[in-house]
JSON list of C-alpha atoms in Angstrom, two decimals:
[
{"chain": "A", "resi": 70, "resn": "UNK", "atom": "CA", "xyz": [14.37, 2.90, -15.45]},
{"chain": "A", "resi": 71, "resn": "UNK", "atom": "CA", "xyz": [10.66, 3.16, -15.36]},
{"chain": "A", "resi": 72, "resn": "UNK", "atom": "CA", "xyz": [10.52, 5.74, -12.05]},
{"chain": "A", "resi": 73, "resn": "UNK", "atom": "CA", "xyz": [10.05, 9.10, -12.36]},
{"chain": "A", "resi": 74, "resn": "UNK", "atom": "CA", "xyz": [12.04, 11.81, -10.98]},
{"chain": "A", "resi": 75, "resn": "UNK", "atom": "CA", "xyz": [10.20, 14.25, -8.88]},
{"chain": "A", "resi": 76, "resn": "UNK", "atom": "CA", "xyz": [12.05, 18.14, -8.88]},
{"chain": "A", "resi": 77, "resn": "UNK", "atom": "CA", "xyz": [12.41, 20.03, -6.30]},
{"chain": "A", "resi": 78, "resn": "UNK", "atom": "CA", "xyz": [12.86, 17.86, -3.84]},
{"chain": "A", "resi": 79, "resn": "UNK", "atom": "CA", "xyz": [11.23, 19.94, -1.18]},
{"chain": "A", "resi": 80, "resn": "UNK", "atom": "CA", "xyz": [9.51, 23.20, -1.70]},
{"chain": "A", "resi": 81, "resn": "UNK", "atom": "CA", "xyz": [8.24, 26.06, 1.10]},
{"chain": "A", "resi": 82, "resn": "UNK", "atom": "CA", "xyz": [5.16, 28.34, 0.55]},
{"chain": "A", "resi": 83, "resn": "UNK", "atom": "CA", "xyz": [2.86, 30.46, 2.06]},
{"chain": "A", "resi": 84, "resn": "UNK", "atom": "CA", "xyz": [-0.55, 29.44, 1.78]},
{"chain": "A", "resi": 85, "resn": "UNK", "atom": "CA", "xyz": [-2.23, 30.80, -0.91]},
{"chain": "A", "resi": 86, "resn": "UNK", "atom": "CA", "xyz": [0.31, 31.01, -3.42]},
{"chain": "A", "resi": 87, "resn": "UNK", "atom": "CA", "xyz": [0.72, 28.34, -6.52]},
{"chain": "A", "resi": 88, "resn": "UNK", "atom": "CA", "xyz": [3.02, 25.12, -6.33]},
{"chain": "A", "resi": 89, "resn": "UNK", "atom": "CA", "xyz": [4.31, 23.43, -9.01]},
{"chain": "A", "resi": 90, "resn": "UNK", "atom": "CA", "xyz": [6.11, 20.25, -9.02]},
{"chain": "A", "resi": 91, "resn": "UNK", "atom": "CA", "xyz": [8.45, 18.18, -11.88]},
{"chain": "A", "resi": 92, "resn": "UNK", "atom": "CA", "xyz": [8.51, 15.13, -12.83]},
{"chain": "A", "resi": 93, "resn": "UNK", "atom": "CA", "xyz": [11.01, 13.94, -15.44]},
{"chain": "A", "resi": 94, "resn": "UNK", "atom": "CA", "xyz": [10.72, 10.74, -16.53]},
{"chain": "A", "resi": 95, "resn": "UNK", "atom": "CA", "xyz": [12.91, 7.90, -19.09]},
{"chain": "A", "resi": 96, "resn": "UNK", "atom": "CA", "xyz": [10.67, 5.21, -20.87]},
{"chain": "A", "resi": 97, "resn": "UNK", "atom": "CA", "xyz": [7.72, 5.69, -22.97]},
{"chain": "A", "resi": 98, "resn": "UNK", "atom": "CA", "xyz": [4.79, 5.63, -21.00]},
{"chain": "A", "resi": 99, "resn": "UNK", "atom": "CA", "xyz": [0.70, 4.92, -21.73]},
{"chain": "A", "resi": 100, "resn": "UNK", "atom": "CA", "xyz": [-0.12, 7.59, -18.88]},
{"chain": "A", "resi": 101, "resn": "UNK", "atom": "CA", "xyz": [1.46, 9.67, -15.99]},
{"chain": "A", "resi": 102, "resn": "UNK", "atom": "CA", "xyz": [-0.21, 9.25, -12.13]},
{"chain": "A", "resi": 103, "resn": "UNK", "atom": "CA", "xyz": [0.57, 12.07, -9.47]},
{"chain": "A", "resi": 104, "resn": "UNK", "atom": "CA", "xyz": [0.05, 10.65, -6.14]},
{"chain": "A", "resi": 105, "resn": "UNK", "atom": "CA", "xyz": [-0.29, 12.77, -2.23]},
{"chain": "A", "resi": 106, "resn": "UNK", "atom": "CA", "xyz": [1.55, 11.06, 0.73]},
{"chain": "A", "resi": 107, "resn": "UNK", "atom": "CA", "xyz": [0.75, 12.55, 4.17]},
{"chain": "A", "resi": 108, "resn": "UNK", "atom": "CA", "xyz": [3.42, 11.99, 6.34]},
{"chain": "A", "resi": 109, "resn": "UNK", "atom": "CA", "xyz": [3.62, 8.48, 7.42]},
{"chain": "A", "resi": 110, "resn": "UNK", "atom": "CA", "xyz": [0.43, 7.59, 6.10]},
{"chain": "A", "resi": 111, "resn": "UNK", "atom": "CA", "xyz": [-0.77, 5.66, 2.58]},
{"chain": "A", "resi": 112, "resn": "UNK", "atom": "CA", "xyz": [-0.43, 7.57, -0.90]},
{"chain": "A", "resi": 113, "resn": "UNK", "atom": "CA", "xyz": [-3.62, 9.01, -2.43]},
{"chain": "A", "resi": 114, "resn": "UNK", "atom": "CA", "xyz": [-4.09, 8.90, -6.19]},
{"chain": "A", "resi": 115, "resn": "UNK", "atom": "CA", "xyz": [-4.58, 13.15, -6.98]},
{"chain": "A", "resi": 116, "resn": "UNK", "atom": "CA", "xyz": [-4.90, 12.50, -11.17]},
{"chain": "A", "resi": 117, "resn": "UNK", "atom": "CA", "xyz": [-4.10, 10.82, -14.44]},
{"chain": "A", "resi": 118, "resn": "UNK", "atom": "CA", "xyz": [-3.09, 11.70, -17.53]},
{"chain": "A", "resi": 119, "resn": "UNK", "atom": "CA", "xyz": [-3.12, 9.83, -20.96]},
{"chain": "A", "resi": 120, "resn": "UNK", "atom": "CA", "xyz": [-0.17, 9.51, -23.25]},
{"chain": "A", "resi": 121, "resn": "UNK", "atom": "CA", "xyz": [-2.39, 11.78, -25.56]},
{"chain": "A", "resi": 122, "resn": "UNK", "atom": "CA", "xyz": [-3.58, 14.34, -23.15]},
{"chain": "A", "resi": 123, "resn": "UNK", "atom": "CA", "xyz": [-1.45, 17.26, -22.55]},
{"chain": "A", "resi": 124, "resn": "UNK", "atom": "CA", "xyz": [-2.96, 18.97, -20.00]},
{"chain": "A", "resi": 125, "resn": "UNK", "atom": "CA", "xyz": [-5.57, 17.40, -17.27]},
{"chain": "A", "resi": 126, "resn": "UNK", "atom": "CA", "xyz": [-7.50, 19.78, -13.99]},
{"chain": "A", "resi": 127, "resn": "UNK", "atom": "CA", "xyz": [-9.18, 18.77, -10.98]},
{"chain": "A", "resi": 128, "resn": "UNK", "atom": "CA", "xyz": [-10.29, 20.82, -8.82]},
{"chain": "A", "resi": 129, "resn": "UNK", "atom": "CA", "xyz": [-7.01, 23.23, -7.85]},
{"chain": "A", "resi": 130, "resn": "UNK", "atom": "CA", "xyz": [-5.20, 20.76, -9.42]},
{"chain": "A", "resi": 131, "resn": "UNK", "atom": "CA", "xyz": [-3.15, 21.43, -13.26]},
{"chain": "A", "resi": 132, "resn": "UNK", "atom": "CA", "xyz": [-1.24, 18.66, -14.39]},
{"chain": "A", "resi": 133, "resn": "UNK", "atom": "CA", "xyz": [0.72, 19.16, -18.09]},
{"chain": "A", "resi": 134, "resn": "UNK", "atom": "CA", "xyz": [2.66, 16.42, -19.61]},
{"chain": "A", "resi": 135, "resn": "UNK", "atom": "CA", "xyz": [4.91, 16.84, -22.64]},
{"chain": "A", "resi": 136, "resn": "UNK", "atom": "CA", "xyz": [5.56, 13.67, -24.02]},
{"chain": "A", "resi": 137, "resn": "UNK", "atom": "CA", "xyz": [8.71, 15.00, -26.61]},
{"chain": "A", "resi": 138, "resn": "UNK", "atom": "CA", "xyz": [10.53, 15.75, -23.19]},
{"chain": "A", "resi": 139, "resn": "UNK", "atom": "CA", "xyz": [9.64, 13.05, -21.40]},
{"chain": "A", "resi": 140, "resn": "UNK", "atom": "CA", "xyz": [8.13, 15.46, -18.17]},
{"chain": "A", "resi": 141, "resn": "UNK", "atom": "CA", "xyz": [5.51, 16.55, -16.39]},
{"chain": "A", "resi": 142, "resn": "UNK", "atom": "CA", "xyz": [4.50, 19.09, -13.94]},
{"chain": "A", "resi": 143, "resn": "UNK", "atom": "CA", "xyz": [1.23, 19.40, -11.18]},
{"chain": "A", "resi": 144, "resn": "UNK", "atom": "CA", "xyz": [0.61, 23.00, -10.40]},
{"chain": "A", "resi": 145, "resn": "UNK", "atom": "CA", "xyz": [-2.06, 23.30, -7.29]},
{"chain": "A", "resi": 146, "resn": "UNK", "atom": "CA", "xyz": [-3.25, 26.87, -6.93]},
{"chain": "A", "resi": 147, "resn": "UNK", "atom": "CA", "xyz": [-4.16, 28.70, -3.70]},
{"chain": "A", "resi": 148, "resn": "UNK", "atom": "CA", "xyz": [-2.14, 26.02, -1.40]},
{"chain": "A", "resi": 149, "resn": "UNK", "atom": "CA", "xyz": [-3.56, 25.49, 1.57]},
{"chain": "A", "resi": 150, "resn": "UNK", "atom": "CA", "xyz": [-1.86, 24.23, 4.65]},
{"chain": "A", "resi": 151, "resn": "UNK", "atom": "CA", "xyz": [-3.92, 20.94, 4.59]},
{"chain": "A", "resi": 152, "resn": "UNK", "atom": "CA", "xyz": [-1.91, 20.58, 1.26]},
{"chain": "A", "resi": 153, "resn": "UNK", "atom": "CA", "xyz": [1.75, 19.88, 2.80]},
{"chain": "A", "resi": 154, "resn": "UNK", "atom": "CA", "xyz": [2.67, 16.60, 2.23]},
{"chain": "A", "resi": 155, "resn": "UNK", "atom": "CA", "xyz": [4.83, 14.77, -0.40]},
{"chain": "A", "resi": 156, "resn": "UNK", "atom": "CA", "xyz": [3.63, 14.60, -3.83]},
{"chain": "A", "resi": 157, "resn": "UNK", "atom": "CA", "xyz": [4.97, 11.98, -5.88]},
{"chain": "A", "resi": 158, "resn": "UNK", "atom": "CA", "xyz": [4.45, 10.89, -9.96]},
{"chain": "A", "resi": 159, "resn": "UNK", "atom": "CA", "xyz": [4.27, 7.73, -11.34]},
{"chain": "A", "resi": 160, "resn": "UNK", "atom": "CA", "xyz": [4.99, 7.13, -15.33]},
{"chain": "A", "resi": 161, "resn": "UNK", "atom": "CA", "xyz": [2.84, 4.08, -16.10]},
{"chain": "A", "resi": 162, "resn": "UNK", "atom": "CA", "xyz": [4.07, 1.73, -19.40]},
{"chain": "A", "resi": 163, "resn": "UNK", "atom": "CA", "xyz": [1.41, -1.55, -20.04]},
{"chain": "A", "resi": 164, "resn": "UNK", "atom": "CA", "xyz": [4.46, -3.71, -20.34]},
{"chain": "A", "resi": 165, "resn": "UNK", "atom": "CA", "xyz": [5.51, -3.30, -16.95]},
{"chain": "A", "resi": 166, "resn": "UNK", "atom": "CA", "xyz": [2.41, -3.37, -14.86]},
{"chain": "A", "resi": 167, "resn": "UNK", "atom": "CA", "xyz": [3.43, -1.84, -12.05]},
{"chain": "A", "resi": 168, "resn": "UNK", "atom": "CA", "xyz": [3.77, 1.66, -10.50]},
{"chain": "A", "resi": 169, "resn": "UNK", "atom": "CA", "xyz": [7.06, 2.57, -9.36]},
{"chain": "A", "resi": 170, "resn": "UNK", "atom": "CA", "xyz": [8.29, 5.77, -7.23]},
{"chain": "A", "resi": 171, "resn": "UNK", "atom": "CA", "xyz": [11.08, 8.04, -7.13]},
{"chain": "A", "resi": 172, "resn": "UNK", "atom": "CA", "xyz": [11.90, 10.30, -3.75]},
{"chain": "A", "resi": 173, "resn": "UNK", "atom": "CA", "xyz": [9.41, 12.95, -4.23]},
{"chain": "A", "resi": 174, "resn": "UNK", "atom": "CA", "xyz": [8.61, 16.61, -3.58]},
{"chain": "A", "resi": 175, "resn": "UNK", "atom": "CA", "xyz": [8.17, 17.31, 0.18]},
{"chain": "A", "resi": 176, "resn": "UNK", "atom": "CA", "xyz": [5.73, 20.40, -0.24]},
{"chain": "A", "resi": 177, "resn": "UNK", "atom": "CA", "xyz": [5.38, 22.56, 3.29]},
{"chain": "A", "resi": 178, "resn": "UNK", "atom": "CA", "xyz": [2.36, 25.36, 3.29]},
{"chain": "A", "resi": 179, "resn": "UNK", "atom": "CA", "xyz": [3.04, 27.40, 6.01]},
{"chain": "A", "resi": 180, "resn": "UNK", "atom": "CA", "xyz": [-0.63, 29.80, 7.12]},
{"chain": "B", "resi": 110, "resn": "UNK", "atom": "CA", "xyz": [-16.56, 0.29, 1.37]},
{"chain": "B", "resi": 111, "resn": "UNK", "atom": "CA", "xyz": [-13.41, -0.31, 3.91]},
{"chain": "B", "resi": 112, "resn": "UNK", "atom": "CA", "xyz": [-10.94, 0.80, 1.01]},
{"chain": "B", "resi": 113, "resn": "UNK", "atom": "CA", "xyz": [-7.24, -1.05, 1.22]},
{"chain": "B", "resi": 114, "resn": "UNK", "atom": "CA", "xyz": [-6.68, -2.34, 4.80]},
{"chain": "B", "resi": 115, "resn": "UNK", "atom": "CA", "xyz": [-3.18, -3.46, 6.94]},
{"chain": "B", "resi": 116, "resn": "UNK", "atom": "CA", "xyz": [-2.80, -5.13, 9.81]},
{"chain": "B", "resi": 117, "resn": "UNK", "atom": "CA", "xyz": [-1.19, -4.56, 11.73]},
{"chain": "B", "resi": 118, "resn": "UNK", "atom": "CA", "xyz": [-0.77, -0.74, 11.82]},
{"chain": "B", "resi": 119, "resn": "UNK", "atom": "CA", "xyz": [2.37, -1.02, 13.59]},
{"chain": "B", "resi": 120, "resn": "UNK", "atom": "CA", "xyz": [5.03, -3.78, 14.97]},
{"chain": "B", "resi": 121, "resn": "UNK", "atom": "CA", "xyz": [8.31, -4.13, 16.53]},
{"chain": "B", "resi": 122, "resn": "UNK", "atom": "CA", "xyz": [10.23, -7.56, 15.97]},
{"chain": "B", "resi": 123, "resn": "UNK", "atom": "CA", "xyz": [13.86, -8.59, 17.00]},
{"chain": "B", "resi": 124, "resn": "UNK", "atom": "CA", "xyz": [17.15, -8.86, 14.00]},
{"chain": "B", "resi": 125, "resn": "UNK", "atom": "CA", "xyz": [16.52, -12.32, 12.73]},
{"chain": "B", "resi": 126, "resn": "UNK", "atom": "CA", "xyz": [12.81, -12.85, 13.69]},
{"chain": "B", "resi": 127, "resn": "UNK", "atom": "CA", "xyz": [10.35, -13.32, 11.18]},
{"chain": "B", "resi": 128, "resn": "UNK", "atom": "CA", "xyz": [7.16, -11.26, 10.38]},
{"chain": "B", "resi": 129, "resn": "UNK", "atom": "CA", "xyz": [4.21, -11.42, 8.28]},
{"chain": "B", "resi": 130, "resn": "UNK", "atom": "CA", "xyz": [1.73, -8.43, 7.08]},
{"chain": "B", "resi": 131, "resn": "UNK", "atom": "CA", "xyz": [-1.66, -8.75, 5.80]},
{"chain": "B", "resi": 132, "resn": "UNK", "atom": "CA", "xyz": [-3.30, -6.76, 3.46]},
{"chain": "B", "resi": 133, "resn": "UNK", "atom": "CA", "xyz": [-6.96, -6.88, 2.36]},
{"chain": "B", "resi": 134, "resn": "UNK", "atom": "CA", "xyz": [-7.38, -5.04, -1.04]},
{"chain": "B", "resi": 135, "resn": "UNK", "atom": "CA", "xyz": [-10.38, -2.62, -1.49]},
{"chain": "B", "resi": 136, "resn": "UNK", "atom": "CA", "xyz": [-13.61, -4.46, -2.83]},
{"chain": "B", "resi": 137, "resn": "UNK", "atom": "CA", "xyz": [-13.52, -5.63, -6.35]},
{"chain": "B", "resi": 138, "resn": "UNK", "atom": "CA", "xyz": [-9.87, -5.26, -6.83]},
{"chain": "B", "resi": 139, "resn": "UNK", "atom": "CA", "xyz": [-7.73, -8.75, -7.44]},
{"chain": "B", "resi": 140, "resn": "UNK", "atom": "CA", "xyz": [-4.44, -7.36, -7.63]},
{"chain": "B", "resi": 141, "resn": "UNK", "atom": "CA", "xyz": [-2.03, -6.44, -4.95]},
{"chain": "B", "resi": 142, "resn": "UNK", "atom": "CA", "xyz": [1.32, -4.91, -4.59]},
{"chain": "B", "resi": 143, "resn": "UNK", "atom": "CA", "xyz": [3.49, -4.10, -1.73]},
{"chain": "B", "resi": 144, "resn": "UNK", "atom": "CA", "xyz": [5.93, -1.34, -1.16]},
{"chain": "B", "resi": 145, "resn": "UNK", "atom": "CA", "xyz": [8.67, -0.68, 1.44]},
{"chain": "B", "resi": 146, "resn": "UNK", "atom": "CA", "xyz": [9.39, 3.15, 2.08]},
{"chain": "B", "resi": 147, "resn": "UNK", "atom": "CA", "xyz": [12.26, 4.22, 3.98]},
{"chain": "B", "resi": 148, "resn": "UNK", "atom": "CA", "xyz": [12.59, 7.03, 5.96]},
{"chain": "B", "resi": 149, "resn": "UNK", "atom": "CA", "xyz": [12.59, 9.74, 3.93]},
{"chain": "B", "resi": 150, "resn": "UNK", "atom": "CA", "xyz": [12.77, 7.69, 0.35]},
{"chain": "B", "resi": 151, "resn": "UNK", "atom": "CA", "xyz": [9.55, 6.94, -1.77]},
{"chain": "B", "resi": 152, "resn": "UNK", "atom": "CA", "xyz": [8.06, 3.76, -1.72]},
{"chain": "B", "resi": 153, "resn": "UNK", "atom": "CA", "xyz": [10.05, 1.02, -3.34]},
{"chain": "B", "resi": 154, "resn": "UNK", "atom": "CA", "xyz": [7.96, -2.14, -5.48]},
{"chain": "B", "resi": 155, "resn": "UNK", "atom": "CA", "xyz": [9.06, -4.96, -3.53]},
{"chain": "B", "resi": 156, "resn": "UNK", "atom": "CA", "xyz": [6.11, -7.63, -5.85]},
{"chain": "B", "resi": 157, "resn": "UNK", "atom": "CA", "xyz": [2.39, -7.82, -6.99]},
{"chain": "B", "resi": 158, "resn": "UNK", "atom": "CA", "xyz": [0.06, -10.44, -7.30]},
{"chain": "B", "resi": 159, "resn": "UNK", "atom": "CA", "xyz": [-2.70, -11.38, -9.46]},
{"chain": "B", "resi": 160, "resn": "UNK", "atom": "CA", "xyz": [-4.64, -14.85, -9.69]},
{"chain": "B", "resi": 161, "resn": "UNK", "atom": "CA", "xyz": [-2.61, -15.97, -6.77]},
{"chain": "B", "resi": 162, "resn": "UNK", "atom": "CA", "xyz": [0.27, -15.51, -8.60]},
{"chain": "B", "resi": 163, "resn": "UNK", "atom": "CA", "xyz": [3.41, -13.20, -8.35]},
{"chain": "B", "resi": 164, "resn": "UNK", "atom": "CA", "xyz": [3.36, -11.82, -11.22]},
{"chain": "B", "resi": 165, "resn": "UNK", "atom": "CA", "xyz": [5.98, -8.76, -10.79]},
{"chain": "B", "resi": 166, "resn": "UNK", "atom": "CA", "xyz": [9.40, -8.59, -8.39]},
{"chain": "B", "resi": 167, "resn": "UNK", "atom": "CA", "xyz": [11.09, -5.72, -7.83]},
{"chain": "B", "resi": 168, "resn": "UNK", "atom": "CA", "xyz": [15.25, -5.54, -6.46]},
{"chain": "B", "resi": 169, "resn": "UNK", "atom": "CA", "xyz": [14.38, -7.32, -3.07]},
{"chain": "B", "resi": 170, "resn": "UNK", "atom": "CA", "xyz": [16.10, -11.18, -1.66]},
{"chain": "B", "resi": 171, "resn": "UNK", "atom": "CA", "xyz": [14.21, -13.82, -1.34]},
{"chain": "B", "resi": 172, "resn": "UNK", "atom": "CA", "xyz": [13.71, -13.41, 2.18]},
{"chain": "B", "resi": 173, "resn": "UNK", "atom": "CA", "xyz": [10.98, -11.08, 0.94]},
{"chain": "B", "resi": 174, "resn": "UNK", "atom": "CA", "xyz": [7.89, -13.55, 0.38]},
{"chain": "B", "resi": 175, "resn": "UNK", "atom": "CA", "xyz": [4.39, -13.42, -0.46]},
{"chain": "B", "resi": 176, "resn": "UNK", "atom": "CA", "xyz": [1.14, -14.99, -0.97]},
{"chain": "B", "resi": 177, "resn": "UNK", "atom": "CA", "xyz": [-2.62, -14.07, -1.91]},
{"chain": "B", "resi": 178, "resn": "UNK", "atom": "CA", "xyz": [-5.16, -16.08, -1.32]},
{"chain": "B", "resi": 179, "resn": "UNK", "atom": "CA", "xyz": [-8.72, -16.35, -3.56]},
{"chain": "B", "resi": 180, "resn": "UNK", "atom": "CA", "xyz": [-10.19, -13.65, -1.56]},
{"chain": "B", "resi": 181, "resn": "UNK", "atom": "CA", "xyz": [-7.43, -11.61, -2.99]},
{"chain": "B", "resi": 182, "resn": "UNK", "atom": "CA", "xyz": [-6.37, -11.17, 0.42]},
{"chain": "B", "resi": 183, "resn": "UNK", "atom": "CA", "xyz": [-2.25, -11.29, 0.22]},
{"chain": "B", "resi": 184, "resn": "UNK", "atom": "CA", "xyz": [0.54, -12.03, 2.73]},
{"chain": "B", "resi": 185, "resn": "UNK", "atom": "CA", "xyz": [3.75, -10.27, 2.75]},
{"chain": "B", "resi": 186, "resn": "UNK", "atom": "CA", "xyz": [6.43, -12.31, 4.69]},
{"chain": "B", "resi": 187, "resn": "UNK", "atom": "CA", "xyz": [9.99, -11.24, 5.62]},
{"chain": "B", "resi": 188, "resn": "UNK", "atom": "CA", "xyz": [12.37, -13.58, 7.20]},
{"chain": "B", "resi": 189, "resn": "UNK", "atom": "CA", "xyz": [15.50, -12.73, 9.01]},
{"chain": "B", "resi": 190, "resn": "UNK", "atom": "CA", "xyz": [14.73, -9.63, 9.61]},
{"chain": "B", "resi": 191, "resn": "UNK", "atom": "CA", "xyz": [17.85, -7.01, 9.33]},
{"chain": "B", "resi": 192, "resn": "UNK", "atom": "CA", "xyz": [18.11, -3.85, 10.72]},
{"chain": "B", "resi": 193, "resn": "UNK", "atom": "CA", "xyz": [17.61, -2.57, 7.33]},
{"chain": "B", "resi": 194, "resn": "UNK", "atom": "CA", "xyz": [14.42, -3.74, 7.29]},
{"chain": "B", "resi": 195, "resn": "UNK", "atom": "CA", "xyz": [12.82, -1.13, 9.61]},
{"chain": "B", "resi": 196, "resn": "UNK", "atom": "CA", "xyz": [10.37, 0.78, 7.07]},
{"chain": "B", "resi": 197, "resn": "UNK", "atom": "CA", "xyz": [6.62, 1.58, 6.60]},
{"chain": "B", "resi": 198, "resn": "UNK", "atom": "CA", "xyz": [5.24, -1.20, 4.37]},
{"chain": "B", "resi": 199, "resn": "UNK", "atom": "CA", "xyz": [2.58, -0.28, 2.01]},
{"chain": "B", "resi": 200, "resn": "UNK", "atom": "CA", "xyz": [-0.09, -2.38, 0.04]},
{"chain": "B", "resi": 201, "resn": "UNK", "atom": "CA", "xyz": [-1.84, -1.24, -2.81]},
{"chain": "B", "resi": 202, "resn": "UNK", "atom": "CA", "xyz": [-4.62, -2.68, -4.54]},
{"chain": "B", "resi": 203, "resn": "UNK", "atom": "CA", "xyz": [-6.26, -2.09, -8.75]},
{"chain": "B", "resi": 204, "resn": "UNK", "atom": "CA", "xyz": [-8.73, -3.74, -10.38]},
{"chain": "B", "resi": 205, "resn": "UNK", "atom": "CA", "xyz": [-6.57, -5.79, -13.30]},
{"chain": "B", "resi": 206, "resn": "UNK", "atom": "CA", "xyz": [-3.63, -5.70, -15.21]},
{"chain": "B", "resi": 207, "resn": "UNK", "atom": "CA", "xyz": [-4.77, -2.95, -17.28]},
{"chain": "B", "resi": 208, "resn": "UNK", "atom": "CA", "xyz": [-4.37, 0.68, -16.56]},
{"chain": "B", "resi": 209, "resn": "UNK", "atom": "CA", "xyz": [-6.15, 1.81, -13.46]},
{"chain": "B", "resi": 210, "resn": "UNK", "atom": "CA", "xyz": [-4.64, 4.21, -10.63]},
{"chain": "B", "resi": 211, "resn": "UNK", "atom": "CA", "xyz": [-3.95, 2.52, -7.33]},
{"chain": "B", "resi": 212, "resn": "UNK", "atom": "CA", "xyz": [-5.41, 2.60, -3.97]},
{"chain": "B", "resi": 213, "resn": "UNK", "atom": "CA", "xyz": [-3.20, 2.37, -0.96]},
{"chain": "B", "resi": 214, "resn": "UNK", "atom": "CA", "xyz": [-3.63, 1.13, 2.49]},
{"chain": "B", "resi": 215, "resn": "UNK", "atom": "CA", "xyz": [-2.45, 3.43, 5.48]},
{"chain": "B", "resi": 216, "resn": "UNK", "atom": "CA", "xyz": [0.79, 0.74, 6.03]},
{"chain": "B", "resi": 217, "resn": "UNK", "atom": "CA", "xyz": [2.40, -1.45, 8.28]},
{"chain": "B", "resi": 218, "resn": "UNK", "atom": "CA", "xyz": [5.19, 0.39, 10.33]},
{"chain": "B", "resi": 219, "resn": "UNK", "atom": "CA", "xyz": [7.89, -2.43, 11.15]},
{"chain": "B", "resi": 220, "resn": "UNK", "atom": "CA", "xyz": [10.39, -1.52, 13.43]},
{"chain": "B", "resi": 221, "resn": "UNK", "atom": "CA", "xyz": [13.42, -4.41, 13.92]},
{"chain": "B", "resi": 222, "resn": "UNK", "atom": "CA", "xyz": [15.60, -3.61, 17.12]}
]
C-alpha cells in the first residue's frame, strides 16, 4: 500500500509546547509531503522532503525522514492554537502518480 | 490567482439521484484529482486526470465518473447516489506528472438523504 500511516491519531497540547507527529510508511518512495486540514475545509501542502534529504525546516516546522525505517516525523514548535487541525503525510513514488492519505493526526492546541 | 476552486460549496441530493461537481484547477496546472473524505477518515483517491484523460483510479464503482475538459477544468459525476455517498469531495490540482505537491480546493460537501 502506498498510504502512509499517521501516529497518534489525535494529540492534545497546550499552546506553546512542541508537537510531533509519525508517519510510517510501506513502499519506496521519491519524497514524503505533510499536508494541514482545517476542519472541513481543503488540505494545505506544509513541506516536502526528498528521498535524499533527511531532515527539512520551515518556519516552526521540522520534518525528519529515515528512509531505512520507512518513517517520518513533523515536529512544529511553540503550537499555537491557530495550529489545531489534522495533519496528514503523503509518501510520494513516480510510478504511482498520485498522492494518497491515511486517517491522520487530529492535533488540538488548547490557549 | 483564484487557487483550486469547487462548486458548489455544498449540496443535498436524494438516494438514487445523480450529481455532478466541478472543479477548476489553479492556473497553470493540467492535472486534477478528486478525493472523497468521510467523516472523520482522510481523503480517499477516487481518479486523476491529465490530457483529458483518466489516467489513475482508485477502489471506487463505476458509478463514480469523470471528465476534464481542455481548460483543464474536470467534472466529477456520481450516479445513484447511496447513502454512503454523503462526504466532503475534494479536488486537487499539480502542474504534471512529475513530482510537485498539490493544491486543494476548499470541497464540495454532498449530503444524500
Amino acid at each position: 500500500s502506498q498510504q502512509g500511516e499517521e501516529d497518534p491519531q489525535a494529540l492534545s497540547i497546550q499552546e506553546g509546547e512542541n508537537a510531533t507527529m509519525n508517519c510510517s510508511y510501506k513502499t519506496s518512495i521519491n519524497n514524503l509531503q505533510w499536508y494541514r486540514q482545517n476542519s472541513g475545509r481543503g488540505l494545505v501542502h506544509l513541506i516536502l522532503i526528498r528521498s535524499n534529504e533527511r531532515e527539512k525546516h520551515s518556519g516552526r516546522l521540522r520534518v525528519t525522514l529515515d528512509t531505512s525505517k520507512k518513517s517520518s516525523s513533523l515536529l512544529i514548535t511553540a503550537s499555537r492554537a491557530a495550529d489545531t487541525a489534522s495533519y496528514f503525510c503523503a509518501p510520494w513514488n513516480t510510478g504511482f502518480q498520485k498522492l494518497v492519505f491515511g486517517t491522520g493526526t487530529r492535533l488540538l492546541v488548547s490557549p | 490567482d483564484a487557487g483550486v476552486t469547487q462548486s458548489p460549496t455544498h449540496l443535498i441530493k436524494t438516494r438514487g439521484q445523480q450529481v455532478t461537481l466541478r472543479c477548476s484547477p489553479k492556473s497553470g496546472h493540467d492535472t486534477v484529482s478528486w478525493y472523497q473524505q468521510a467523516l472523520g477518515q482522510g481523503p480517499q483517491f477516487i481518479f486523476q486526470y491529465y490530457e483529458e484523460e483518466e489516467r489513475q483510479r482508485g477502489n471506487f464503482p463505476d458509478r463514480f465518473s469523470g471528465h476534464q475538459f481542455p481548460n483543464y477544468s474536470s467534472e466529477l459525476n456520481v450516479n445513484a447516489l447511496l447513502l454512503g455517498d454523503s462526504a466532503l469531495y475534494l479536488c486537487a490540482s499539480r502542474q504534471g506528472q512529475g513530482v510537485r505537491s498539490a493544491f486543494f480546493g476548499q470541497g464540495t460537501r454532498l449530503t444524500v438523504v
